mmCIF file of C-alpha atoms in Angstrom:
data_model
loop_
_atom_site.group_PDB
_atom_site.id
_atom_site.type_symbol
_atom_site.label_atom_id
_atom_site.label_comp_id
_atom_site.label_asym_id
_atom_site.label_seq_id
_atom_site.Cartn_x
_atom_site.Cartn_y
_atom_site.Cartn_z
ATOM 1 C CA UNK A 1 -103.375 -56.792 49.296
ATOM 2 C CA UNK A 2 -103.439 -60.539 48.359
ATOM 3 C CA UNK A 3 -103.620 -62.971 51.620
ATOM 4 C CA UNK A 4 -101.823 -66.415 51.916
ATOM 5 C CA UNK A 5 -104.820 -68.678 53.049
ATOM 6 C CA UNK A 6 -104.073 -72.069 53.020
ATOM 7 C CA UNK A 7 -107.785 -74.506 52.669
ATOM 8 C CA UNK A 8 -108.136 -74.770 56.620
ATOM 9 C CA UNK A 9 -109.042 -70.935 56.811
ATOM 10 C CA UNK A 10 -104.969 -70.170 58.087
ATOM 11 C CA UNK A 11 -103.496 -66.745 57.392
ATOM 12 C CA UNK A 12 -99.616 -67.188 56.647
ATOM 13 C CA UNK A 13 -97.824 -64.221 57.272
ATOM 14 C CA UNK A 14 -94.871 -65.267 58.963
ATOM 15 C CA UNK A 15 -91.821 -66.898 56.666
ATOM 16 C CA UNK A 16 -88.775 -68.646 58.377
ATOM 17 C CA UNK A 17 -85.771 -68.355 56.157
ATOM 18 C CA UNK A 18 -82.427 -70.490 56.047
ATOM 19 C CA UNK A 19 -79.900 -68.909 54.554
ATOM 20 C CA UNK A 20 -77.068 -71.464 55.499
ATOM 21 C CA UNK A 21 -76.890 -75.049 56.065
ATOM 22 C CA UNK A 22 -73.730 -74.188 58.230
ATOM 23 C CA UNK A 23 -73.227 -74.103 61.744
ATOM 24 C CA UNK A 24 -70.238 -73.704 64.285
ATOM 25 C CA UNK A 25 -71.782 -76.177 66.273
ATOM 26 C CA UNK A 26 -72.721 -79.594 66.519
ATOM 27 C CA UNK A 27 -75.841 -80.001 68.976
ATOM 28 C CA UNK A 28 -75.938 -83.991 69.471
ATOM 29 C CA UNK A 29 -79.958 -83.782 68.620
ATOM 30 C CA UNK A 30 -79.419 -81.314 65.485
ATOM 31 C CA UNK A 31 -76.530 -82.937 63.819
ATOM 32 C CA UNK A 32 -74.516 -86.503 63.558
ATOM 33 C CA UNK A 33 -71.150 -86.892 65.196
ATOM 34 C CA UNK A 34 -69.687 -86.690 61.835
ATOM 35 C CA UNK A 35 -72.041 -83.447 60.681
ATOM 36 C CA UNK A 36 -73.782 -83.321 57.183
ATOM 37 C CA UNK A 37 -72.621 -82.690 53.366
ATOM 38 C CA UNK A 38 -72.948 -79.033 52.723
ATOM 39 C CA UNK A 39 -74.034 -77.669 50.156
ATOM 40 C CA UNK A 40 -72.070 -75.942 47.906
ATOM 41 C CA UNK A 41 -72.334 -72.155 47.857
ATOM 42 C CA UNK A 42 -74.084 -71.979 44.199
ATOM 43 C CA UNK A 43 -76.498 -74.173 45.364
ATOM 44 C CA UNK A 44 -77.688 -71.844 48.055
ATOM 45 C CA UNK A 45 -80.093 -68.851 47.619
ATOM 46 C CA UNK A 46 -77.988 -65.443 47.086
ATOM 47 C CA UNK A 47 -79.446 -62.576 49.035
ATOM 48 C CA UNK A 48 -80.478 -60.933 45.992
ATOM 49 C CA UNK A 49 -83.090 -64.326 45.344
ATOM 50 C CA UNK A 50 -84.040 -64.558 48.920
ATOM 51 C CA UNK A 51 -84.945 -60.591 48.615
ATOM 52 C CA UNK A 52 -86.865 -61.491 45.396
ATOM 53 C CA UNK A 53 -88.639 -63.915 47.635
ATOM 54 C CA UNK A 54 -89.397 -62.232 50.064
ATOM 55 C CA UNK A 55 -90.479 -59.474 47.886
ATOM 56 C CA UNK A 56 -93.136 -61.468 46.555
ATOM 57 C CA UNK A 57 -94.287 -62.679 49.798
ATOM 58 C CA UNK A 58 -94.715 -59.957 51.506
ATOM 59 C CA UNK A 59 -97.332 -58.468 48.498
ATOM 60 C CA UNK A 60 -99.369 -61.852 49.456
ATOM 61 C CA UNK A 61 -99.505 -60.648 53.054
ATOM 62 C CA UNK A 62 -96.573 -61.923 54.285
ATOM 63 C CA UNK A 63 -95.346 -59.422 57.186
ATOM 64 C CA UNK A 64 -92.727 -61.180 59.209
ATOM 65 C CA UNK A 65 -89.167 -62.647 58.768
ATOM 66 C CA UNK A 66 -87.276 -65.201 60.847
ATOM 67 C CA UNK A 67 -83.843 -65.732 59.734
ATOM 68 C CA UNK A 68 -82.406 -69.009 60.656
ATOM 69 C CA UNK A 69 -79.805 -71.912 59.696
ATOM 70 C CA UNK A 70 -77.578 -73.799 60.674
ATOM 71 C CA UNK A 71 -76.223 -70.497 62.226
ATOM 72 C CA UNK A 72 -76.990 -67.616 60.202
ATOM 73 C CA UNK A 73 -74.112 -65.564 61.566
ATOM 74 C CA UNK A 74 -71.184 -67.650 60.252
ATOM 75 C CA UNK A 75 -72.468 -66.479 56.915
ATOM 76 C CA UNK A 76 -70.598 -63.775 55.025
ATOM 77 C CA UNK A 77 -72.354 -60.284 55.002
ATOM 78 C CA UNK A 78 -75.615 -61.383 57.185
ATOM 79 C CA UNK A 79 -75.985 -57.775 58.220
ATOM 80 C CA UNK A 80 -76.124 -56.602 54.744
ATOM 81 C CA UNK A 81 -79.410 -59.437 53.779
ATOM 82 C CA UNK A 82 -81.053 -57.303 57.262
ATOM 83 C CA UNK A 83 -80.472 -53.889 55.980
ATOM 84 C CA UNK A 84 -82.020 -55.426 52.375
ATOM 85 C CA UNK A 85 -85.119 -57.265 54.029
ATOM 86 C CA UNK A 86 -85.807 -53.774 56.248
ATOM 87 C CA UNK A 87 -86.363 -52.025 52.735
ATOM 88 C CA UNK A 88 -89.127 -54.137 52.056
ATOM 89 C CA UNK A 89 -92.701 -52.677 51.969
ATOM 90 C CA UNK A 90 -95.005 -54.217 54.331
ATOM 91 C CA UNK A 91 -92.232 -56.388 56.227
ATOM 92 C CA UNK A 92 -92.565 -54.698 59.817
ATOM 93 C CA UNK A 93 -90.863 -57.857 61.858
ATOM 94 C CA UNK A 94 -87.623 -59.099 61.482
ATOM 95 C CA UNK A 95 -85.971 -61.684 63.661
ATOM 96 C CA UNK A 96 -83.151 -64.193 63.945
ATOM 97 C CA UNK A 97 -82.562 -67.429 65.425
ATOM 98 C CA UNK A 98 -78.839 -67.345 66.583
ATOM 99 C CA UNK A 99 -77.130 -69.992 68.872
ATOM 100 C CA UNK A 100 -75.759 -66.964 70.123
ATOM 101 C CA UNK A 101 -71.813 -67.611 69.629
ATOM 102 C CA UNK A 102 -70.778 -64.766 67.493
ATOM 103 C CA UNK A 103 -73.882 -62.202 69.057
ATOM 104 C CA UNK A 104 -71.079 -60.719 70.878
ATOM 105 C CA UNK A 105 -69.499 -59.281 67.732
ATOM 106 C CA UNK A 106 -72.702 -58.608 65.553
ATOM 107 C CA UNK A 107 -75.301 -57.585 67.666
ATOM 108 C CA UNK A 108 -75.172 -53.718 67.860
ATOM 109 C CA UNK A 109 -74.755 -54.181 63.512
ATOM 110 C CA UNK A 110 -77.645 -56.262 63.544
ATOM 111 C CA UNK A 111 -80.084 -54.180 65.584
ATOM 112 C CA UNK A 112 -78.964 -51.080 63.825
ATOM 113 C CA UNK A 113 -79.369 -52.627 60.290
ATOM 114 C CA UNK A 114 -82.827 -53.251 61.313
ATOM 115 C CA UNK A 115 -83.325 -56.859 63.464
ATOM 116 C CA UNK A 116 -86.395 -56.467 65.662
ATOM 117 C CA UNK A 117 -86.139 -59.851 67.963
ATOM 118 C CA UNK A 118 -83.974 -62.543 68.804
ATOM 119 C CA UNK A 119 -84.001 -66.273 69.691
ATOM 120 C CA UNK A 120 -81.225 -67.581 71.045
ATOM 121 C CA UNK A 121 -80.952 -71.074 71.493
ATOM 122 C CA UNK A 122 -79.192 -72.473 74.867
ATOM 123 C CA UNK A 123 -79.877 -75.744 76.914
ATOM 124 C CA UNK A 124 -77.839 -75.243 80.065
ATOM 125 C CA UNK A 125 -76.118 -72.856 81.912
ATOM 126 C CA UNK A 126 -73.516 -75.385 82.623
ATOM 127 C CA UNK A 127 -70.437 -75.457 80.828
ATOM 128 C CA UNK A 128 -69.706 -79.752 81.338
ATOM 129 C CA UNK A 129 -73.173 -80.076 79.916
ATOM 130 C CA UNK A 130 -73.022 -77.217 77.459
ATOM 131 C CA UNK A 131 -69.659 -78.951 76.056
ATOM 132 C CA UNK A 132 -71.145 -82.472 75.950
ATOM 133 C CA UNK A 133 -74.188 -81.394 73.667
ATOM 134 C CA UNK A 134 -72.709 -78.783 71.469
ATOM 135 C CA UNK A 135 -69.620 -80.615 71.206
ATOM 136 C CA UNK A 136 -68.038 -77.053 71.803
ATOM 137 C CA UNK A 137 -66.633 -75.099 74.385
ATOM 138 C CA UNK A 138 -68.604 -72.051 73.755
ATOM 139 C CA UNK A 139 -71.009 -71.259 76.654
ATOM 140 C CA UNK A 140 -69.322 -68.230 77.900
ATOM 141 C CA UNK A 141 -69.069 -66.312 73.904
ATOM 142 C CA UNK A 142 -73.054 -67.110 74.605
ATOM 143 C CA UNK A 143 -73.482 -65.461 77.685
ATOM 144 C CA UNK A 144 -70.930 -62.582 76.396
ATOM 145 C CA UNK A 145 -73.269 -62.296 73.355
ATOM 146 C CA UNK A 146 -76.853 -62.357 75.730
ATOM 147 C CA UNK A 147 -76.076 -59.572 77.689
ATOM 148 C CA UNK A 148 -74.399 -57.210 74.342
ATOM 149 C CA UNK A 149 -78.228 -58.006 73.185
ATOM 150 C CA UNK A 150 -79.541 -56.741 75.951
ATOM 151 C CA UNK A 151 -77.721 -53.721 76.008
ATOM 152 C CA UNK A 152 -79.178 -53.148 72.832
ATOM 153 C CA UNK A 153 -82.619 -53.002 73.494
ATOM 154 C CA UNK A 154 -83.625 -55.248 71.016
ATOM 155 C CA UNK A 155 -87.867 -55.451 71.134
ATOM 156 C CA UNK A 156 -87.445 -58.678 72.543
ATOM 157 C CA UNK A 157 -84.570 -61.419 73.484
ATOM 158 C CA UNK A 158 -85.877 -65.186 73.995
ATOM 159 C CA UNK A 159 -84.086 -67.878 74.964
ATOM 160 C CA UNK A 160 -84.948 -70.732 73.393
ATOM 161 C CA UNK A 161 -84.576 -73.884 76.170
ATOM 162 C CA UNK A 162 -85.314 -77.811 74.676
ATOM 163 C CA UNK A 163 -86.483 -79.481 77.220
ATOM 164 C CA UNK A 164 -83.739 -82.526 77.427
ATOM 165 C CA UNK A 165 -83.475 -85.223 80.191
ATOM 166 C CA UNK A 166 -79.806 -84.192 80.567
ATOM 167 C CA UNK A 167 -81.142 -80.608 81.910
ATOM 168 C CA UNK A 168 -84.415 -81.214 83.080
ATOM 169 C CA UNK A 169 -82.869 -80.099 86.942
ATOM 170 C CA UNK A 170 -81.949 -76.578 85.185
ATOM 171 C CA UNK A 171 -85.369 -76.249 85.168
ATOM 172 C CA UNK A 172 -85.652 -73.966 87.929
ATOM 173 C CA UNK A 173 -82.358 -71.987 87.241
ATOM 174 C CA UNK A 174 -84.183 -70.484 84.085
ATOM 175 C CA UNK A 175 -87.182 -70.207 85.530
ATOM 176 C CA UNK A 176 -85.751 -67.284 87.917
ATOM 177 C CA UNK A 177 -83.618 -66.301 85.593
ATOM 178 C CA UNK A 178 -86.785 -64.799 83.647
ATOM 179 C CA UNK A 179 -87.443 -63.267 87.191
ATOM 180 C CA UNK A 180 -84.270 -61.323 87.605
ATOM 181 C CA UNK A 181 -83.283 -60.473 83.199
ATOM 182 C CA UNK A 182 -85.753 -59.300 80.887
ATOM 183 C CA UNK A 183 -85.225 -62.331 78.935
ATOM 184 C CA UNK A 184 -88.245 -64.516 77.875
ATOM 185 C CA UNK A 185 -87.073 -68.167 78.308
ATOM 186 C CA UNK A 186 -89.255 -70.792 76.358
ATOM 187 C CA UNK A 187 -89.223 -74.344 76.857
ATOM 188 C CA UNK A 188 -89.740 -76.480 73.860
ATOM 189 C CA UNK A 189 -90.657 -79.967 73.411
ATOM 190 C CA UNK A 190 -88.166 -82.114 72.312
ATOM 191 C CA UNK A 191 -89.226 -83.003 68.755
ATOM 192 C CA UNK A 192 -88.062 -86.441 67.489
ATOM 193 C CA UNK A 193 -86.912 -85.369 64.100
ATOM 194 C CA UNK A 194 -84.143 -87.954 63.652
ATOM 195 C CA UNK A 195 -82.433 -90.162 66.078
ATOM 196 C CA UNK A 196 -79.328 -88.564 66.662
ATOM 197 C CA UNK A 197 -79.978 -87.728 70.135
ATOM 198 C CA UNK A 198 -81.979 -90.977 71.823
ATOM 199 C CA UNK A 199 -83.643 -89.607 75.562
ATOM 200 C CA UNK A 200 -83.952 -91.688 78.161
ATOM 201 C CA UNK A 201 -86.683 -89.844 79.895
ATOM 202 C CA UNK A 202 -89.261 -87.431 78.046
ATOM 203 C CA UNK A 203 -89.715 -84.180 79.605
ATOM 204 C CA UNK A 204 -92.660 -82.668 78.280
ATOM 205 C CA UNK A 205 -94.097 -78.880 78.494
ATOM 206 C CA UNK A 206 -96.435 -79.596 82.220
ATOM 207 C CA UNK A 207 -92.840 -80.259 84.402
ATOM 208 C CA UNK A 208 -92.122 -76.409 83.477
ATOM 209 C CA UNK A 209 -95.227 -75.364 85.046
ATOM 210 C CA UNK A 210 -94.967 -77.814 88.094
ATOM 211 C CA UNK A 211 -91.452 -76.238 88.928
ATOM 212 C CA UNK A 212 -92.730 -72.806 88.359
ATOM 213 C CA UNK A 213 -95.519 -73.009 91.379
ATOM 214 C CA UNK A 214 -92.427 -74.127 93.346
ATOM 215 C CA UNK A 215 -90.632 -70.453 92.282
ATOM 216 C CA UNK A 216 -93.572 -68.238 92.878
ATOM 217 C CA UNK A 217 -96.724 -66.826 91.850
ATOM 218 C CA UNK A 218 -97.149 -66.121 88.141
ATOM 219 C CA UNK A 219 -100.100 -65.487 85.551
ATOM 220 C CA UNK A 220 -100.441 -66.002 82.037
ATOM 221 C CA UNK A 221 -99.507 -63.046 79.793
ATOM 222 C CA UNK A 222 -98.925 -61.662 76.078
ATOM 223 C CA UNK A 223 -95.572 -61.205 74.751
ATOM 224 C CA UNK A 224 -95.673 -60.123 70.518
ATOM 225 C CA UNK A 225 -94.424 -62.993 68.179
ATOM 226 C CA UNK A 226 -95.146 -65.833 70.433
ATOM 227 C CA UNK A 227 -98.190 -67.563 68.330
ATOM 228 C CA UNK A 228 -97.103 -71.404 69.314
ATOM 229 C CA UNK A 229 -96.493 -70.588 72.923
ATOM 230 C CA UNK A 230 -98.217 -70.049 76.201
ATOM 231 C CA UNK A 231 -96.442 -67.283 78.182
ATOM 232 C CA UNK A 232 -96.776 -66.653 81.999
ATOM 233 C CA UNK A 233 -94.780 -63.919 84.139
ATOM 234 C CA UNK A 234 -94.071 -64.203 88.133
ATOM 235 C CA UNK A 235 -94.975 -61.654 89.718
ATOM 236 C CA UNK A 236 -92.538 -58.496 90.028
ATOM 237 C CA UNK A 237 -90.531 -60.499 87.051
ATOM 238 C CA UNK A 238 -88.084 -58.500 84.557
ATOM 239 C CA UNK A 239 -88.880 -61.263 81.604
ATOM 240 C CA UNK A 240 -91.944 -63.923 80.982
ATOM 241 C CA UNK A 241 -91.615 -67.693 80.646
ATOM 242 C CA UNK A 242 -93.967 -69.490 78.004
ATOM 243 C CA UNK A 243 -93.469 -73.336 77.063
ATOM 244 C CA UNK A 244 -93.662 -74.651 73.475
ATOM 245 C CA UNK A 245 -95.498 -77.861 73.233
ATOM 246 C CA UNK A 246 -95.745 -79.797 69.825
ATOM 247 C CA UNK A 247 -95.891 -83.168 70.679
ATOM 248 C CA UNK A 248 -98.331 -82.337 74.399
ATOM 249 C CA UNK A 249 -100.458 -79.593 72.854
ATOM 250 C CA UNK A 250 -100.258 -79.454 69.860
ATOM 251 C CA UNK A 251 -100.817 -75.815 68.059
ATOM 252 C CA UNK A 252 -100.680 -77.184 64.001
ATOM 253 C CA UNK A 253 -104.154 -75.232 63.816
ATOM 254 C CA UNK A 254 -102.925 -71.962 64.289
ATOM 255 C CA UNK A 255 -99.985 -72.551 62.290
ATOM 256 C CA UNK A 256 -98.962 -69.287 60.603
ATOM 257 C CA UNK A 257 -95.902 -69.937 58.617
ATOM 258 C CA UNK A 258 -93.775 -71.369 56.112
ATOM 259 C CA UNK A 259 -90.051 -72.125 55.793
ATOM 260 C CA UNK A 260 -87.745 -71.454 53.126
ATOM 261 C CA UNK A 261 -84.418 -73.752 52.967
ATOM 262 C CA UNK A 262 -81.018 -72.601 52.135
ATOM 263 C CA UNK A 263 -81.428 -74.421 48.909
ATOM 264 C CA UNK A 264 -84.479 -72.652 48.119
ATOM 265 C CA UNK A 265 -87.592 -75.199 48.862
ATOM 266 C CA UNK A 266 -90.417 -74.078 50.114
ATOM 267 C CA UNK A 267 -91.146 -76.530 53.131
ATOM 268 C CA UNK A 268 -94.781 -76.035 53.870
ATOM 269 C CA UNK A 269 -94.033 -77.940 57.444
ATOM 270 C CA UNK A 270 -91.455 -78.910 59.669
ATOM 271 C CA UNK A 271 -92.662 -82.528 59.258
ATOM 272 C CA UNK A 272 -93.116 -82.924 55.467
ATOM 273 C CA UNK A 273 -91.692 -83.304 52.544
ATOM 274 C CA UNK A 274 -94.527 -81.266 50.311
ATOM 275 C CA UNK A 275 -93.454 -78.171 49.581
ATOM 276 C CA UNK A 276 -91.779 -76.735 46.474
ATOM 277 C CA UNK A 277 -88.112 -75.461 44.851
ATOM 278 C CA UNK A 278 -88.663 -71.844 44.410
ATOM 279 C CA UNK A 279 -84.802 -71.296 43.551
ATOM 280 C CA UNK A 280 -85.622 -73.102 40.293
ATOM 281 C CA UNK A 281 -88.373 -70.563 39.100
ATOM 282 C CA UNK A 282 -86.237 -67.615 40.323
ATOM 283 C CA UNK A 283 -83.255 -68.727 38.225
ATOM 284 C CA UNK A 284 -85.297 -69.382 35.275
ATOM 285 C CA UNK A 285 -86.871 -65.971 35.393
ATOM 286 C CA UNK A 286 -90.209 -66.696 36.198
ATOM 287 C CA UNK A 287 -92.644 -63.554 36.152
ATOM 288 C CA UNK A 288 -93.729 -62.773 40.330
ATOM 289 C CA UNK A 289 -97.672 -63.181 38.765
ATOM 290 C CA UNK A 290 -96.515 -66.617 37.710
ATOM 291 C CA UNK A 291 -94.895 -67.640 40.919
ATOM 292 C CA UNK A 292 -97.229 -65.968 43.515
ATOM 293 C CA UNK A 293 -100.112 -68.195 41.555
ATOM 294 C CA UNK A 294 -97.527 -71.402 42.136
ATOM 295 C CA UNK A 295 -97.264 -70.552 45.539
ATOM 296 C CA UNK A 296 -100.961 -69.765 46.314
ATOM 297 C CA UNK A 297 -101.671 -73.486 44.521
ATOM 298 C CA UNK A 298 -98.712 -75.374 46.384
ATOM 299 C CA UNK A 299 -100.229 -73.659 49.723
ATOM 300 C CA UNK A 300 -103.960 -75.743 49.476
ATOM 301 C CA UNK A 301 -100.744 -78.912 49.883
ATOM 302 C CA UNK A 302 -100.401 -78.060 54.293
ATOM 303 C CA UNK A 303 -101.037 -80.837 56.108
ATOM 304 C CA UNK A 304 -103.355 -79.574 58.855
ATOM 305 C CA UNK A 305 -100.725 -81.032 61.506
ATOM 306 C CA UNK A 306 -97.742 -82.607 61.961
ATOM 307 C CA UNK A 307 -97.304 -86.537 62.038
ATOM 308 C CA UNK A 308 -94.230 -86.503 65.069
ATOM 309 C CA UNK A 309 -94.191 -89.136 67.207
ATOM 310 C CA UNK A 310 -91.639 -90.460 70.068
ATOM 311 C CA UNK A 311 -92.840 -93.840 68.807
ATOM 312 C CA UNK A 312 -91.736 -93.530 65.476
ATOM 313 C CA UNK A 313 -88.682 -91.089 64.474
ATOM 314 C CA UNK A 314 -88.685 -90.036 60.883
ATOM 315 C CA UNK A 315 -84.590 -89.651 60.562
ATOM 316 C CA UNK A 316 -85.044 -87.923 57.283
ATOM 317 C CA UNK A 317 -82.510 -84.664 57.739
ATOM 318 C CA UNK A 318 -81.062 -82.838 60.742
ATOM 319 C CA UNK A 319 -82.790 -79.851 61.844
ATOM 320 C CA UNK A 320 -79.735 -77.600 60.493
ATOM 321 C CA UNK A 321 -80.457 -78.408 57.001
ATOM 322 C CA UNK A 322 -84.265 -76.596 57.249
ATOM 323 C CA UNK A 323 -83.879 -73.987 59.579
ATOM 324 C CA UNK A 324 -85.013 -75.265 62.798
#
């Protein structure tokens, strides 16, 4: 089998896909107060072209999925692009980012149609807090839609935590809650994509582990699909906690993945605009030898890290719009 390997010796085999720009939320640090322009629905990727994609991808070594958006549930049929994506040869990981809203009411579809994992993305477990940065009055749908998840048995169920000066005292709350669910709750880094959201203190990746020698004793373990974090478990816990630290730590050499927009461009990092429109060559019928050879040369084009700062704030697009 072919191999994605980009010139700094990295294997790609993970691909994070968009398939809406969309999203029945409005996180103040993912979107502006008045949200985006949307694309319209020609100008996003059917399933039948992100299939082809992935297709293709998954012959160069390609072996896992992450479906993201906006919010991939509010688009029409999701569960029918998982049961398509599970027929793929050599695809043996599939997984979804979800803010978690509509899990309630699509989980048990999802995991049967063939969705290994899930991320769900939640900042606080307080509902004043979780109303003034989704701009929604959600939080309990959430909750309703972690614990349907867990009833599932999905392979794994992560909570996905920024770390935000506005919850930085919820620390500790999810830190035991890792104890008593099997959830894995990772703290990420606040990434300065755009200025939407301004902090007034930066909480970075170490207060997580200062607050968790407060909780207990814990040691650093495994947990599958966690290749940009550092996981630890307390003792006698249910779940594992791992922290996510771009802008502290930063893990760009061990990066293993691209991202694929709704709009079909193939972002080769979070941070930069190289990449390439692979929805043009798909419409115009381009031959797979033809486009895995495109890819392959686009690939030697990754940056060998990212260029964030919380100096200077690129602004360029809101995290919805490439699949955060």
């Amino acid at each position: 089998m072919e191999r994605l390997i980009d010139k700094f010796g990295r294997k790609i085999d993970c691909l994070r896909i968009s398939v809406t720009d969309r999203c029945n939320l409005k996180c103040l640090y993912c979107m502006p107060e008045n949200g985006i322009k949307l694309k319209d629905n020609k100008e996003i990727l059917s399933y039948d072209e992100i299939f082809s994609i992935i297709k293709i991808f998954s012959e160069l070594g390609v072996n896992k999925i992450k479906i993201t958006g906006g919010e991939p549930l509010v688009r029409n049929d999701i569960v029918k692009l998982i049961h398509m994506i599970a027929k793929i040869k050599n695809i043996n990981d599939i997984s979804m980012t979800t803010n978690g809203t509509l899990l309630n009411y699509y989980a048990v579809e999802l995991k049967n149609a063939g969705l290994k994992r899930l991320n769900i993305s939640l900042d606080t477990l307080n509902s004043e807090k979780y109303k003034f940065l989704t701009r929604t009055d959600n939080l309990n749908f959430v909750l309703n839609g972690i614990e349907t998840a867990l009833k599932m048995n999905f392979s794994l169920v992560k909570i996905n935590v920024v770390l935000l000066d506005i919850n930085k005292d919820e620390i500790n709350q999810f830190l035991k809650l890792s104890k008593e669910e099997p959830l894995h709750i990772r703290f990420l880094e606040y990434m300065p994509i755009n200025n939407f959201y301004k902090l007034n203190e930066i909480i970075k990746a170490d207060e997580v582990i200062n607050k968790a020698y407060e909780i207990g004793e814990f040691e650093t373990t495994k947990i599958y699909g966690n290749n940009n974090s550092i996981n630890f478990r307390f003792k006698g816990a249910k779940g594992t906690f791992g922290i996510i630290a771009p802008m502290s730590y930063k893990f760009c050499y061990k990066c293993n993945r691209l991202r694929l927009t709704a709009e079909g461009f193939l972002k080769l990092c979070l941070n930069s605009k190289i990449g390439i429109n692979l929805k043009k060559y798909i419409r115009e019928g381009i031959d797979e030898a033809n486009l895995k050879k495109i890819i392959n040369q686009i690939l030697m084009n990754k940056p060998f890290k990212h260029n964030l700062s919380y100096q200077s704030i690129t602004n360029e697009f809101s995290m919805c719009q490439i699949g955060g």
